[in-house]
Short mmCIF file of C-alpha atoms in Angstrom, two decimals:
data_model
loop_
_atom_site.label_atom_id
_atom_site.label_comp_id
_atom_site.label_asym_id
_atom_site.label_seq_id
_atom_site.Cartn_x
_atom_site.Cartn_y
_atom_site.Cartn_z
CA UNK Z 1 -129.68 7.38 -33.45
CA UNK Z 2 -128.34 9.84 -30.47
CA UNK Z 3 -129.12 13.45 -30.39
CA UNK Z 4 -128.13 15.84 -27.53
CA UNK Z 5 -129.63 19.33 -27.04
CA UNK Z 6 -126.95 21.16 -25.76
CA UNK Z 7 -128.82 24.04 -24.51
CA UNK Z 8 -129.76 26.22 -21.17
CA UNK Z 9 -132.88 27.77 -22.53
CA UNK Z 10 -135.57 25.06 -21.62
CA UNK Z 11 -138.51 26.20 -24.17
CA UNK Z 12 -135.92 25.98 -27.12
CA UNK Z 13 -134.92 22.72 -25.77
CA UNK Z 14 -139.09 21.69 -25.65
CA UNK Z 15 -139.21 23.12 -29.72
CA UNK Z 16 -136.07 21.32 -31.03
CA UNK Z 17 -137.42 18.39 -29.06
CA UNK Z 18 -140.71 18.35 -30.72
CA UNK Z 19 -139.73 19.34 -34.20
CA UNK Z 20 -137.35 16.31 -33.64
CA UNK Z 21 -139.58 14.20 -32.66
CA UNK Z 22 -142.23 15.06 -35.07
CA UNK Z 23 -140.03 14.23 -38.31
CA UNK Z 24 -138.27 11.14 -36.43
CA UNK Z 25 -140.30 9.41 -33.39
CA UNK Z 26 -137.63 7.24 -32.75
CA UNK Z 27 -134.76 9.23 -32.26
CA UNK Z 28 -133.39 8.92 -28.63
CA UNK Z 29 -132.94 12.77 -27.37
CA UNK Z 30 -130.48 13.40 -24.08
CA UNK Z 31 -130.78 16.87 -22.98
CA UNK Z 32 -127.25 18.91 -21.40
CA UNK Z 33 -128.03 21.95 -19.79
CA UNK Z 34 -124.10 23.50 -20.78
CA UNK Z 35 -121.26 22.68 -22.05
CA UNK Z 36 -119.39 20.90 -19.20
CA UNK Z 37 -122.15 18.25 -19.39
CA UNK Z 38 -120.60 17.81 -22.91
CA UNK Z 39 -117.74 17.23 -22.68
CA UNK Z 40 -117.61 15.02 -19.29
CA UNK Z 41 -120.45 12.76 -21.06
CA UNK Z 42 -118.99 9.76 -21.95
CA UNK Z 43 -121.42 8.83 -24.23
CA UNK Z 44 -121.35 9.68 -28.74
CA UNK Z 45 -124.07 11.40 -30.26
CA UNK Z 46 -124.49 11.19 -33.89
CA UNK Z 47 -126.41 14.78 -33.69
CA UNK Z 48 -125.64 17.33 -31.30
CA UNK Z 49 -127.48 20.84 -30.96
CA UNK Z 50 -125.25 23.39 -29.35
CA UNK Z 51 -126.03 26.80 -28.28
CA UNK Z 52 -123.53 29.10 -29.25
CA UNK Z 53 -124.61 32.02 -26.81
CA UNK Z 54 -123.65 29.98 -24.08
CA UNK Z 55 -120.24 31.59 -22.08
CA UNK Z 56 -117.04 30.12 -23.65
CA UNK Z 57 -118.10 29.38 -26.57
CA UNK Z 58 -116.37 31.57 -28.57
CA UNK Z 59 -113.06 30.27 -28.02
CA UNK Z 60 -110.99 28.10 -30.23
CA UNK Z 61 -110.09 25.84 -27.43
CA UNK Z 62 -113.41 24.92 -26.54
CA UNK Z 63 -114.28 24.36 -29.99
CA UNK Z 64 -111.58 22.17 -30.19
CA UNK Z 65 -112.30 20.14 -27.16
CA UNK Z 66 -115.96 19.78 -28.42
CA UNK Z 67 -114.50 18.32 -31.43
CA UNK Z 68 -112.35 15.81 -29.63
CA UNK Z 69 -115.28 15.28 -27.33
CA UNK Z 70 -117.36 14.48 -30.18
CA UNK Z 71 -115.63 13.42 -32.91
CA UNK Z 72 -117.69 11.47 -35.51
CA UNK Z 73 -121.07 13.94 -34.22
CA UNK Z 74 -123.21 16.27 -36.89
CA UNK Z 75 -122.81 19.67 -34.66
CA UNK Z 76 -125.80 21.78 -35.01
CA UNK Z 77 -125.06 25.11 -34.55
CA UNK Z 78 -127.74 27.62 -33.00
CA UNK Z 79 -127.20 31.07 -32.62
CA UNK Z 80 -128.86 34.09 -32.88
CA UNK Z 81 -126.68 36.07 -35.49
CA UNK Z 82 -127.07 35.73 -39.48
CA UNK Z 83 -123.52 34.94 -40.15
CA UNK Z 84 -123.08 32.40 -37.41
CA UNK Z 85 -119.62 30.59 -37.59
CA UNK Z 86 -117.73 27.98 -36.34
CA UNK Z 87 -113.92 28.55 -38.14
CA UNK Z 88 -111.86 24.96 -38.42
CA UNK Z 89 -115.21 22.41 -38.74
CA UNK Z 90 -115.67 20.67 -41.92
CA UNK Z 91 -119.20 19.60 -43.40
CA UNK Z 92 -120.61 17.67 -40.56
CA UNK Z 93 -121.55 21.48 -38.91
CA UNK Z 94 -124.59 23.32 -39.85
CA UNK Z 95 -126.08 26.68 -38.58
CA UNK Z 96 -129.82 27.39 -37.45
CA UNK Z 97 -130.69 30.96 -36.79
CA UNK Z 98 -133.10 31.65 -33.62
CA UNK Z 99 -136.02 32.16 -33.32
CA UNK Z 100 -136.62 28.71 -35.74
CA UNK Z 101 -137.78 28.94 -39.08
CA UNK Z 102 -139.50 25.65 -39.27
CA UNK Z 103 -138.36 25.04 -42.65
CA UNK Z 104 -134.74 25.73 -42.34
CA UNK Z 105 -134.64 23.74 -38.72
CA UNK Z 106 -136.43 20.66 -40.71
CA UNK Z 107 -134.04 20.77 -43.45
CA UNK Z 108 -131.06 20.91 -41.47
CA UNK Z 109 -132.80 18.21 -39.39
CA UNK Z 110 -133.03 16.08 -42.30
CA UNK Z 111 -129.81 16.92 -43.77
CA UNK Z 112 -127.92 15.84 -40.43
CA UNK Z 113 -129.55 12.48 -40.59
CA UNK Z 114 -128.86 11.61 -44.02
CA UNK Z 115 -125.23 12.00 -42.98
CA UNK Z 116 -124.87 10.27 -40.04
CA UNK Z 117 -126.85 6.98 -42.46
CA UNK Z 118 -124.44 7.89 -44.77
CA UNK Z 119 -121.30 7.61 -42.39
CA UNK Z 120 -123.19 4.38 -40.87
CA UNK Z 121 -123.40 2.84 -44.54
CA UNK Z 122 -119.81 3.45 -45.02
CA UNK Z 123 -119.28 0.14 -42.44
CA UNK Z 124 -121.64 -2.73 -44.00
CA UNK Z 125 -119.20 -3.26 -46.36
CA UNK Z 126 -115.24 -4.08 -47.54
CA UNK Z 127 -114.40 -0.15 -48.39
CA UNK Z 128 -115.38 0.85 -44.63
CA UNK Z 129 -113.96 4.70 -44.11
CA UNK Z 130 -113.87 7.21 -41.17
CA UNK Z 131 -113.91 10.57 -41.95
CA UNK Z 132 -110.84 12.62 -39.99
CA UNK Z 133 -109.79 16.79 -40.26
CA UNK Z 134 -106.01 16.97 -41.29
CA UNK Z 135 -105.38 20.50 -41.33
CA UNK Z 136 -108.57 22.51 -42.48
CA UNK Z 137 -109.39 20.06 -44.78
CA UNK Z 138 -111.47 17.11 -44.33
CA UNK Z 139 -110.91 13.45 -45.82
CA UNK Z 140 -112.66 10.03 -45.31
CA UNK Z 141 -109.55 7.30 -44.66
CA UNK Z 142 -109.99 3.62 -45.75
CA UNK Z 143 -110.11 1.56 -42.55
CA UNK Z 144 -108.43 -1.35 -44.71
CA UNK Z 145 -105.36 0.92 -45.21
CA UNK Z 146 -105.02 1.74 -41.43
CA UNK Z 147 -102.06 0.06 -40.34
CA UNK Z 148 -102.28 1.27 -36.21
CA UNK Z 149 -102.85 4.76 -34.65
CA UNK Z 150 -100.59 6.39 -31.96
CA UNK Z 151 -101.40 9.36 -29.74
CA UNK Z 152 -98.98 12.12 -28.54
CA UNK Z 153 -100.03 15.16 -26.52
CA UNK Z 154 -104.11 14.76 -28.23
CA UNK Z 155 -102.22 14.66 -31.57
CA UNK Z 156 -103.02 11.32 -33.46
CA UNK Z 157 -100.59 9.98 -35.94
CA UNK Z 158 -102.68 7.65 -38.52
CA UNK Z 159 -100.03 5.11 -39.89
CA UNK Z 160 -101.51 4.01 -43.34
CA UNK Z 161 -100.20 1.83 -46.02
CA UNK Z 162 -98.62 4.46 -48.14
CA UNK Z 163 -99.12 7.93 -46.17
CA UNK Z 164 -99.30 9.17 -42.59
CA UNK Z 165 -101.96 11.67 -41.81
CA UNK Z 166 -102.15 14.02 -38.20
CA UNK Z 167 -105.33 15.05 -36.64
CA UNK Z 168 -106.12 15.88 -32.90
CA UNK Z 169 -108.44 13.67 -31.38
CA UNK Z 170 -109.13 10.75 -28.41
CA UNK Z 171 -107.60 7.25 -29.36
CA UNK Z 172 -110.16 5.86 -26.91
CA UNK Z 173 -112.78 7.64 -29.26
CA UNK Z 174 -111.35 5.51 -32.49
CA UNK Z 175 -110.86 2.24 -30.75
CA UNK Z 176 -115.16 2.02 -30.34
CA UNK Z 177 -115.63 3.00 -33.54
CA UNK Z 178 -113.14 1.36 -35.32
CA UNK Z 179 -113.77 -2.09 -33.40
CA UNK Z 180 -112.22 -5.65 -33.02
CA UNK Z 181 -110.40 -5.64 -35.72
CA UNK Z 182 -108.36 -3.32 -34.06
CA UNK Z 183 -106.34 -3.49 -30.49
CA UNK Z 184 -104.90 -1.42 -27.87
CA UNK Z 185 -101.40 -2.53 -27.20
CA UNK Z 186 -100.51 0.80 -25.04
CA UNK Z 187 -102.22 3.68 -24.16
CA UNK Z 188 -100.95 5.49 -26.81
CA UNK Z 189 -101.13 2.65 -29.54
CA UNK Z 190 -104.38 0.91 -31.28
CA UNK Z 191 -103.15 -1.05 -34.17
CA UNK Z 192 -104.70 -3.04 -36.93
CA UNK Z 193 -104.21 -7.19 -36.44
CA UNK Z 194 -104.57 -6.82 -40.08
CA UNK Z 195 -101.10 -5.67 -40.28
CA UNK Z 196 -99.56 -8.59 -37.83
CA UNK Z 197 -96.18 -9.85 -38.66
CA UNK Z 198 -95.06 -11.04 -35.84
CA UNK Z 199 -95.04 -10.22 -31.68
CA UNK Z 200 -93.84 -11.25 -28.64
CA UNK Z 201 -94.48 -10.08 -25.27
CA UNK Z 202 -92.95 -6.85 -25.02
CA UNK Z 203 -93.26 -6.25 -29.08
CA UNK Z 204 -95.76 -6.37 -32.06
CA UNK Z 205 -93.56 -5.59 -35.68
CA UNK Z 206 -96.34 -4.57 -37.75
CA UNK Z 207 -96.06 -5.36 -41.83
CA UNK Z 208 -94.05 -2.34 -42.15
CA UNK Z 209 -91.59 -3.76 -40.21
CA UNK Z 210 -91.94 -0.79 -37.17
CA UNK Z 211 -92.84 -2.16 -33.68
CA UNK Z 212 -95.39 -1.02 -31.14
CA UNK Z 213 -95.11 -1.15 -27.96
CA UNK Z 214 -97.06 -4.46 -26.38
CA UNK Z 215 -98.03 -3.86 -22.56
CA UNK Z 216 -96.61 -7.53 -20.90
CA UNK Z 217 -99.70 -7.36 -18.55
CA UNK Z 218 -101.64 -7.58 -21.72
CA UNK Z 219 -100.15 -10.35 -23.87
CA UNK Z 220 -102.38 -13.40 -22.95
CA UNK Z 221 -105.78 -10.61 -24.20
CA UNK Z 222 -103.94 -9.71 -27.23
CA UNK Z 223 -103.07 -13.19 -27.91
CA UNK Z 224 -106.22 -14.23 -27.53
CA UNK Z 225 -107.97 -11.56 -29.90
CA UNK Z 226 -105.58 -11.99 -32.54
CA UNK Z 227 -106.09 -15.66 -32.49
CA UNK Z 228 -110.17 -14.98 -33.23
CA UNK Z 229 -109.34 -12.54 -35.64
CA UNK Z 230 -107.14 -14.79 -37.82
CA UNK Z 231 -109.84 -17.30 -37.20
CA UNK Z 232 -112.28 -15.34 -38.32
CA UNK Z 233 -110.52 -14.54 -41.46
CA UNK Z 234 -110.17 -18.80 -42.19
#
């Protein structure tokens, strides 16, 4: 499990490293001294502390590129005001109040990690989900009804079975986590072989009948990982 401690003060970093540490020894803890480190990190947490007294962070845009940053992350929240909010976040946010009260931070602590084994559970078996924000609601999609994904302007459209649902968000983001069962045909496209009907090297029509774009330079890969995956499913 990944935590980052998104924080400029370095003795609250050295307490929420050792409370950390003290309840889970194994944890692996990256430390960002602002936000910028954030969101240029290429790398997912599952947990992320953030300060919210840092400058900027306040706006809606920044929350929003967090967010996208971060996608799938518990957000910890730390601030220094009792009614602490982050408007537009679903359940994976919590708030800690500074100074620590070492009950609360523990709590919260354990809370966060329940949910990320929870969300980590949800793919050992058939009914695997992700959890997505369409509008201010949140909602965890079957990945067996995803039929592909396309991006437009950090808006994704989530093609299902029966429904389409909008969110903002990175498709490179969703492609790791959703994983070879799934394939970039374009930049903007990630579909799900599942949903194969037929293709050629310009074109994939998916079950629905729709095409998707299929980048020519990338026909022999796609090929290729659609041959394992029907393979796989022998």
């Amino acid at each position: 499990m990944r935590v980052a401690i998104c924080n400029q003060e370095k003795g609250v970093s050295n307490e929420i490293e050792r409370h950390i540490l003290t309840m889970y020894p194994n944890i692996k803890i990256c430390r960002l001294t602002d936000k910028k480190e954030l969101l240029s990190c290429s790398e997912l947490y599952d947990i992320v502390y953030l300060d919210m007294q840092m400058a900027g962070m306040d706006d809606d845009g920044m929350k929003t590129r967090i967010r996208e940053k971060q996608p799938l992350a518990f957000i910890i929240l730390m601030d220094s005001e009792q009614e602490a909010e982050w408007d537009g976040f679903d359940e994976r946010v919590r708030h800690l109040i500074k100074p620590f009260d070492k009950v609360d931070f523990f709590q919260t602590l354990r809370i966060a990690v329940e949910t990320v084994r929870a969300g980590e559970n949800n793919f050992s078996g058939e009914e695997r989900t992700i959890m997505v924000k369409e509008g201010m609601e949140s909602r965890n999609i079957n990945i067996s009804e995803i039929m592909y994904l396309q991006i437009t302007n950090r808006k994704i459209t989530l093609h299902l079975r029966d429904e389409i649902v909008e969110f903002y968000g990175k498709l490179g983001d969703y492609e790791e986590v959703l994983g070879k069962d799934f394939y970039r045909t374009h930049r903007t496209y990630l579909i799900h072989l599942k949903y194969v009907r037929q293709f050629n090297n310009s074109f994939v029509t998916m079950e629905n009948g729709e095409e998707v774009p299929l980048v020519k330079q990338k026909y022999g890969d796609f090929l290729n990982c659609y041959r394992q995956y029907t393979e796989s499913m022998e």
